[in-house]
Structures are given as C-alpha cells and as structure tokens.
XYZ file of C-alpha atoms in Angstrom:
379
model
C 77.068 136.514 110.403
C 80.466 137.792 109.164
C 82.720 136.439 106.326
C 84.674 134.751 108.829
C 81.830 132.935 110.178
C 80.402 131.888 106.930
C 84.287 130.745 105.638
C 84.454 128.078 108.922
C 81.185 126.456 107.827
C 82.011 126.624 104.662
C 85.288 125.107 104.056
C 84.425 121.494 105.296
C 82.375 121.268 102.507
C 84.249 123.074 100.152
C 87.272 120.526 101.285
C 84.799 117.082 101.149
C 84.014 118.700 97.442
C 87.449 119.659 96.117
C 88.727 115.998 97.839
C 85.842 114.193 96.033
C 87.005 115.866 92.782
C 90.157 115.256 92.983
C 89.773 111.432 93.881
C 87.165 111.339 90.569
C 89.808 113.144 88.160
C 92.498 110.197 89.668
C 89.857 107.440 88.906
C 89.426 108.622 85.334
C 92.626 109.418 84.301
C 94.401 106.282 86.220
C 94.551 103.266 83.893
C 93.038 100.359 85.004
C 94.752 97.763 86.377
C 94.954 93.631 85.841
C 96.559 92.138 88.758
C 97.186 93.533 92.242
C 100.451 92.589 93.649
C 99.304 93.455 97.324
C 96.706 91.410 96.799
C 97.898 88.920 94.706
C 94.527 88.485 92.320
C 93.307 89.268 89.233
C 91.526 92.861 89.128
C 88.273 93.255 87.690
C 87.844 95.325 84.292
C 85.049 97.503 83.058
C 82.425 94.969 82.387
C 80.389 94.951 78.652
C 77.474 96.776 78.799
C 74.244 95.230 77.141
C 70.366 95.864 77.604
C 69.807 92.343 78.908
C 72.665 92.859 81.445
C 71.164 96.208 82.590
C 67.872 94.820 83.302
C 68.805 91.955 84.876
C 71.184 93.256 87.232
C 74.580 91.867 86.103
C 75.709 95.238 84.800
C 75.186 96.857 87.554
C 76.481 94.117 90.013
C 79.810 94.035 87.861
C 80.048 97.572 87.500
C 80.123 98.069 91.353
C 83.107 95.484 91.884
C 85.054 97.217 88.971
C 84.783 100.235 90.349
C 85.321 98.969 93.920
C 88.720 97.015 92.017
C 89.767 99.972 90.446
C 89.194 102.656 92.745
C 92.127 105.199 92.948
C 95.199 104.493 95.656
C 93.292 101.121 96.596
C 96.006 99.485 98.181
C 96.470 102.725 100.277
C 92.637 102.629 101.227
C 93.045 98.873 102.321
C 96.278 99.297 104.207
C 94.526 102.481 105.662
C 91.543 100.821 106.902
C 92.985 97.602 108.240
C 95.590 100.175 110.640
C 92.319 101.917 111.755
C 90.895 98.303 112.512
C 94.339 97.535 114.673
C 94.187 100.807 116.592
C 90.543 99.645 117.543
C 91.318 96.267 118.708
C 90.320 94.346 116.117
C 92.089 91.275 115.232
C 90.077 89.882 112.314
C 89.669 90.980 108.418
C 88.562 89.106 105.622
C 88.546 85.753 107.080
C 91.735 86.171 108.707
C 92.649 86.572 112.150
C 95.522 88.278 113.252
C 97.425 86.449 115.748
C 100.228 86.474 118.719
C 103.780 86.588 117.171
C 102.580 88.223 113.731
C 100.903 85.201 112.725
C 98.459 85.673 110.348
C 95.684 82.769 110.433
C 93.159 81.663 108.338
C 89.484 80.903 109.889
C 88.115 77.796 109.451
C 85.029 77.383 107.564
C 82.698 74.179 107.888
C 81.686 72.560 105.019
C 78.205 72.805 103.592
C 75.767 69.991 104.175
C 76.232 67.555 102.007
C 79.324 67.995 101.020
C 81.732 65.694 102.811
C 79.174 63.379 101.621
C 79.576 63.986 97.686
C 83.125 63.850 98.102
C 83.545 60.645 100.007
C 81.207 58.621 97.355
C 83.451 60.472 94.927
C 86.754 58.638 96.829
C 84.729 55.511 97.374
C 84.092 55.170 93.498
C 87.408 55.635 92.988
C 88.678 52.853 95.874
C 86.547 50.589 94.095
C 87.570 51.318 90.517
C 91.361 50.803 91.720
C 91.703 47.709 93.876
C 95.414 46.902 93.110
C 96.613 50.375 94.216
C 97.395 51.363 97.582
C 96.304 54.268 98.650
C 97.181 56.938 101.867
C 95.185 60.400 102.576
C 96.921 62.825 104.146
C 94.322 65.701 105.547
C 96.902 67.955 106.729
C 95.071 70.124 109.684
C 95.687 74.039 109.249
C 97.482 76.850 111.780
C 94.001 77.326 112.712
C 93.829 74.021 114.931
C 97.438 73.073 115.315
C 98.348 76.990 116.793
C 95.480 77.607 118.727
C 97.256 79.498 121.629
C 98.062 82.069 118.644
C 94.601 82.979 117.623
C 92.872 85.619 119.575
C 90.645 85.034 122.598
C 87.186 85.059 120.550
C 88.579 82.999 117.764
C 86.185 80.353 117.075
C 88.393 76.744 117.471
C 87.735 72.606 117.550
C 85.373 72.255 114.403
C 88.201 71.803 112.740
C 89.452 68.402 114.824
C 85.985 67.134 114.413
C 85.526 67.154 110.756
C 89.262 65.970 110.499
C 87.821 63.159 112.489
C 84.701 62.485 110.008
C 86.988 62.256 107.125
C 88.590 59.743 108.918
C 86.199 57.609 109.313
C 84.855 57.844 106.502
C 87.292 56.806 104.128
C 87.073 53.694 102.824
C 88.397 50.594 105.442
C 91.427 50.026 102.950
C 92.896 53.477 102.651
C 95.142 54.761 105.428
C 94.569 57.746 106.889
C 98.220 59.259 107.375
C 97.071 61.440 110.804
C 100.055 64.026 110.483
C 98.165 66.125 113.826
C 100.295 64.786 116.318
C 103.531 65.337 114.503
C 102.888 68.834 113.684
C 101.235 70.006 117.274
C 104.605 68.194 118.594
C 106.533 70.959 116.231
C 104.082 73.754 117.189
C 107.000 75.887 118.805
C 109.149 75.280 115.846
C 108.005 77.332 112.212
C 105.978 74.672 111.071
C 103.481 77.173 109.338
C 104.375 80.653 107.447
C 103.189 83.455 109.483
C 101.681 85.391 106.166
C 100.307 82.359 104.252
C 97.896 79.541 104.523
C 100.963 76.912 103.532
C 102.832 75.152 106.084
C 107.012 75.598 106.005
C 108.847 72.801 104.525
C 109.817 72.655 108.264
C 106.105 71.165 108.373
C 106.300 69.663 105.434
C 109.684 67.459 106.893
C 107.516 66.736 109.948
C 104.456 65.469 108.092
C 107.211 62.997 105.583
C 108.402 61.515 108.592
C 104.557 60.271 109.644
C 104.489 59.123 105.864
C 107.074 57.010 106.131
C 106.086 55.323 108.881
C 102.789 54.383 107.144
C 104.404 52.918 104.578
C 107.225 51.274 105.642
C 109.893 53.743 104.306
C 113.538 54.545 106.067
C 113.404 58.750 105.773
C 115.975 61.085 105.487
C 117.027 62.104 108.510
C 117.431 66.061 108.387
C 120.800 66.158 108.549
C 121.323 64.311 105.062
C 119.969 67.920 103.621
C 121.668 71.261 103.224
C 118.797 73.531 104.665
C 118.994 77.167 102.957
C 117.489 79.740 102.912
C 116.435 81.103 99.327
C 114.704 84.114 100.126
C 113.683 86.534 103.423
C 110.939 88.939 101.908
C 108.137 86.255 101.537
C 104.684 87.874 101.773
C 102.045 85.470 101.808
C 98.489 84.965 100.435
C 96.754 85.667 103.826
C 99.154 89.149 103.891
C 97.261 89.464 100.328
C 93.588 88.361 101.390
C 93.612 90.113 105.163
C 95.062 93.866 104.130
C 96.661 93.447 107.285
C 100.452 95.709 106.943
C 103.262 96.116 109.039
C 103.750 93.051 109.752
C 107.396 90.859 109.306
C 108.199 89.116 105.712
C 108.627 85.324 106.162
C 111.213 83.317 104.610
C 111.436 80.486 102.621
C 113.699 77.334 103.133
C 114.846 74.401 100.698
C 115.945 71.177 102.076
C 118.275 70.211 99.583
C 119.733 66.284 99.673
C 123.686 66.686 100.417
C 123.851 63.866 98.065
C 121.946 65.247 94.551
C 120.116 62.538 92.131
C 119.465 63.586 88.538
C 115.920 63.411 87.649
C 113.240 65.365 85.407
C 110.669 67.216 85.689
C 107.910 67.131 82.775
C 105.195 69.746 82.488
C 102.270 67.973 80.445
C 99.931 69.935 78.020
C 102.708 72.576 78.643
C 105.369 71.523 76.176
C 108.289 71.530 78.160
C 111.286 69.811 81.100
C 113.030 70.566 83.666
C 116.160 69.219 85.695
C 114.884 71.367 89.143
C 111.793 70.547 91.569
C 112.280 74.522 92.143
C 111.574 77.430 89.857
C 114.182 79.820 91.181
C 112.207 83.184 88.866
C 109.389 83.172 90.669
C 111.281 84.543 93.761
C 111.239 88.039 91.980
C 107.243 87.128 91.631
C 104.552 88.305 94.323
C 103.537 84.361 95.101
C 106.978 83.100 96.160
C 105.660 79.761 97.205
C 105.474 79.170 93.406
C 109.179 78.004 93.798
C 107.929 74.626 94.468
C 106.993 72.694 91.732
C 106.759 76.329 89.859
C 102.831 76.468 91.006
C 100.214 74.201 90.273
C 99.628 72.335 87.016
C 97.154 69.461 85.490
C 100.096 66.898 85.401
C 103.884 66.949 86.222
C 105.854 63.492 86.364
C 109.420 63.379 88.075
C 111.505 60.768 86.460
C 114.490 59.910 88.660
C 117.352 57.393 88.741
C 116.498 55.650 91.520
C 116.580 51.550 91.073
C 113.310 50.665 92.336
C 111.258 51.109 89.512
C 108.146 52.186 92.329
C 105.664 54.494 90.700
C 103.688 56.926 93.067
C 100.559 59.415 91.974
C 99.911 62.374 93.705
C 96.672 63.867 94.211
C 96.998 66.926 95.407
C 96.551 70.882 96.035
C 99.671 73.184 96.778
C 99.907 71.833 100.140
C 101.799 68.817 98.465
C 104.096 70.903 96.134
C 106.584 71.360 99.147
C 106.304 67.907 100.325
C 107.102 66.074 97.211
C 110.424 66.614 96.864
C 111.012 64.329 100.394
C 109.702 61.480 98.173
C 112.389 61.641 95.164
C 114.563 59.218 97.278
C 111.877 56.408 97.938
C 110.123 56.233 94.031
C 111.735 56.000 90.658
C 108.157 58.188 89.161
C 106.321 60.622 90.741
C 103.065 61.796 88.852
C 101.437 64.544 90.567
C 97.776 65.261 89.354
C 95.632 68.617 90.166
C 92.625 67.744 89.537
C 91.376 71.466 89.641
C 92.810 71.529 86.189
C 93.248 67.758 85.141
C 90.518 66.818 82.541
C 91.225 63.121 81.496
C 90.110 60.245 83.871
C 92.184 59.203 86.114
C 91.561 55.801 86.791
C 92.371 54.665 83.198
C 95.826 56.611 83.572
C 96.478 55.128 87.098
C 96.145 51.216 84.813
C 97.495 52.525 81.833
C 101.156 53.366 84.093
C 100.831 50.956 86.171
C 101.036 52.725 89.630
C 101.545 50.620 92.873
C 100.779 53.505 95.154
C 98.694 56.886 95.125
C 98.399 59.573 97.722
C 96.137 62.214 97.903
C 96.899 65.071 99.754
C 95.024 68.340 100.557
C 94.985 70.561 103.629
C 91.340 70.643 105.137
C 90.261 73.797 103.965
C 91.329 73.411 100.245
C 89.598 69.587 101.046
C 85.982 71.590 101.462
C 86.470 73.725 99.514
C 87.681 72.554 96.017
C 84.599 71.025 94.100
C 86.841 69.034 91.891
C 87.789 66.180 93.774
C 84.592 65.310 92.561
C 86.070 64.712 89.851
C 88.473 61.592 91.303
C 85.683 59.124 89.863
C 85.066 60.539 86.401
C-alpha cells in the first residue's frame, strides 16, 4: 500500500479527531451560559459535586444535562438538526408539530388519571366556601383543536374536545361554563392564534370577550371603539423556542387600544411598585414579547379604574388571561388578577375580605392539566 493509499484512510479519522478536538477546546474555553434566548429558558450550570450525589446518581444525571445545556454552538446544533428533520419529512419536534401556513402547534397531552379529579374537588371546595360570588370558567381550547386542518395528516386530534367536555360537566351546577369553541372555530380563518406561540392573538382574545359578555349580561365594545396597532413585527414565540424549528416567519403583536382612554392603575403586590399602563412597552426588546401584557405573570396585580360602578372582579388565571383582561377595564371599577402558581395566601379569605361580586377563572386546557397549583384554589 502506498502513502497515498494509507493518507485516504487515514484522513477521515484524522478529520473526526482534529473536529472532536476542536469542539472540546470550544467547550472548555466557552463560558457557560444562563439563559438561552433561542430557547427562551434557563440553562443548566455545572452541578456541585458530592460523594452522596455520585453514588446515587444525581451527579451524574445533572452532569449530562449541563453538558448537553452547555455544549458548544448549541443553538447551531438545534437549528441544524431540526433542518435535517424538515428535509426528511418530518413535521414534529419536541411536542410540536409543524403545520400548513408556518403554524407552529402544540400537541395535546391528556391528563393523568386522576387528575381532572383532584382539581375539580379542588374547584368544588372552593364553590362551596364562596356562595355569594358568581363565578364563570373559561377553558379556552388550544390551535391544536380549533386549527385542525393545519396540523399534519398523522397529527393525533379530538381528545382535546372530549376532555373540554368533562370539565364541563363537571363543574359545579352554579358556575357557568363560558364555551368560547364556537366563537373561535367561527374566527379560524382570521389570526386568532400566533403561529410561533402557544397564546392566542388578542384577535382571539376579542373573540372569546364577546362570548363573556354574553354570559354575563355585559354590552361589549364593539371593535371599532379601539385603535388596533401594531406594536411590534419580529415576535418569536415559545413553541419557536421549545420546537428548534427555524426559518420560519416572525409574528406580530397587536394592542386594541380604547379610542376613548380611562385612567386607572396598575399595582404589582409583594413587588413594591404602580403603574398607569396594562402594557410593559421594554419587554418588546426582550426574547418573550408576550410579556407586554400585564408585563408577565405575577402572584397579584389589581387594576383600579374610574369607572362608576364600583363592580369588583377576580381573576384566576394563567397567561392566557393577561391579553384578555384589558377588554374588561370598561365593565369593573377593580380587577384583581391572582396566579396561583405563585400566590401563597388563601384565597377565599381575600375574595370576603374585598368583597368581590364576581370571579373568573381562566386557563387554556393545556396549562389547565398541567399546572398542579390550582390545587391550591381551596387552601
């Protein structure tokens, strides 16, 4: 065998080995990193090493997902492999399908057994701790069930409509279920749902007021009592983040602003501080845009506004409610909005101690399954 031989079968492996190399020098001398814009999550870091985490497996476990977290040109890897994945027909990463139009869609997942069980004594507990207060759910169905002819062909659909359904009936007889499926399939051809996030628009948002009102006797704003603007066009959302999916069109985000503007405020409990806006303008220079609304999520915010009729309204809510809200400012002269993901005090001696006439809780279906802390509602 001559030189020339010996260099052709050679230099794969010389190439694999000065590539490996050169990938380990980048991993060492990168510093690590705490948050991944792409991604939009916090980044694991180099876990504490101990004998009793060694032996038991921790260590190890955690070492793996730092290094996995940290790993050189990761967003590069992630964007690489999820092209590959396109070229090959394959229209589903991380949970997420990739659908007709750009739409990126979130799959449903069922709850455990025994779940919609807790969580209903939970609400039931909390029905009968509150008798004077009415109350309205609003389960608000995902893209996943209301734009069904953009998934892809194998896309698993329907369980979604069924345990909608349960929840339903369910509830307790005196709480009314504010069905908001009709409206938005009605709107399906309209942007009713960001095409790179879980949230709907405030399009959707509009569309799901309008059944509120109905329920409880309201007179909404008709659209064209709001200047509708645009605040930003380069909106990547959290299924963008959690899919890896690239190339793909930014969405934008729209305020419907009342022509005719009511002073109110905004006050951030546990937090220390006002505000005279329902929107937190900054956070458009910020990966999670959506945080415009409300400025995120937080254990209590109550929005104080001039409006005559003394009504008080709680919220109980995830970020699904943090675009809808500010339809409400014209019907209630107090708004408190609770998370209970991060609200610690009980809520039925606050709901008697302010004396609020009406209470809706609001949560799209997955975030419903999902969150453990409406268990919470009856503590």
């Amino acid at each position: 065998m001559n030189g020339y031989d010996k260099l052709n079968k050679t230099l794969p492996a010389l190439l694999l080995l000065f590539f490996t190399g050169l990938i380990a020098i980048f991993n060492i001398a990168s510093p690590d990193r705490a948050f991944s814009e792409s991604e939009n999550r916090m980044l694991v870091q180099l876990p504490h090493f101990s004998l009793n985490a060694l032996l038991s497996g921790t260590f190890t476990s955690d070492f793996e997902k730092y290094v996995s977290d940290q790993f050189a040109f990761r967003d590069l890897w992630i964007g690489a492999k999820t092209d590959t994945d396109r070229l090959l027909g394959k229209k589903e990463s991380n949970g997420v399908y990739l659908g007709k139009d750009g739409y990126l869609i979130q799959k449903f997942e069922p709850p455990a057994e025994g779940d919609l069980e807790a969580k209903m004594e939970a609400i039931h507990a909390f029905d009968d701790a509150t008798p004077g207060l009415r109350k309205y759910a609003m389960i608000v169905p995902t893209a996943a069930a209301v734009l069904q002819d953009k998934l892809p062909k194998y896309a698993e659909t329907g369980t979604e409509e069924a345990y909608l359904g349960q929840i339903r009936q369910k509830l307790p007889s005196d709480i009314r279920f504010v069905d908001v499926f009709p409206a938005l399939y009605a709107e399906r051809e309209q942007p009713i749902f960001y095409k790179t996030d879980h949230h709907w628009t405030t399009k959707g948002a509009y569309a799901a007021y309008l059944e509120l009102c109905k329920q409880m006797g309201l007179e909404p704003q008709h659209e064209e009592e709001f200047q509708i603007r645009q605040i930003t066009g380069e909106f990547y959302g959290s299924l963008y983040s959690k899919s890896g999916f690239r190339h793909l069109r930014p969405d934008g985000i729209r305020l419907y602003l009342p022509k005719e503007q009511e002073k109110y405020t905004v006050t951030y409990f546990g937090e220390g501080r006002t505000s005279d806006s329902l929107y937190a303008m900054d956070q458009l220079q910020k990966k999670d845009k959506y945080a415009v609304f409300l400025n995120g999520n937080h254990a209590l915010i109550r929005i104080q506004s001039a409006h005559p009729n003394g009504k008080k309204l709680l919220v109980v809510k995830d970020s699904y409610a943090n675009s809808f809200i500010p339809f409400l400012l014209g019907h209630f002269g107090e708004i408190d909005v609770v998370d209970l993901r991060y609200y610690e005090d009980d809520l039925t001696a606050f709901v008697k101690e302010q004396g609020i006439q009406d209470m809706l809780l609001l949560y799209n279906v997955n975030t419903f399954f999902e969150d453990p802390s409406i268990l919470n509602l009856s503590e």
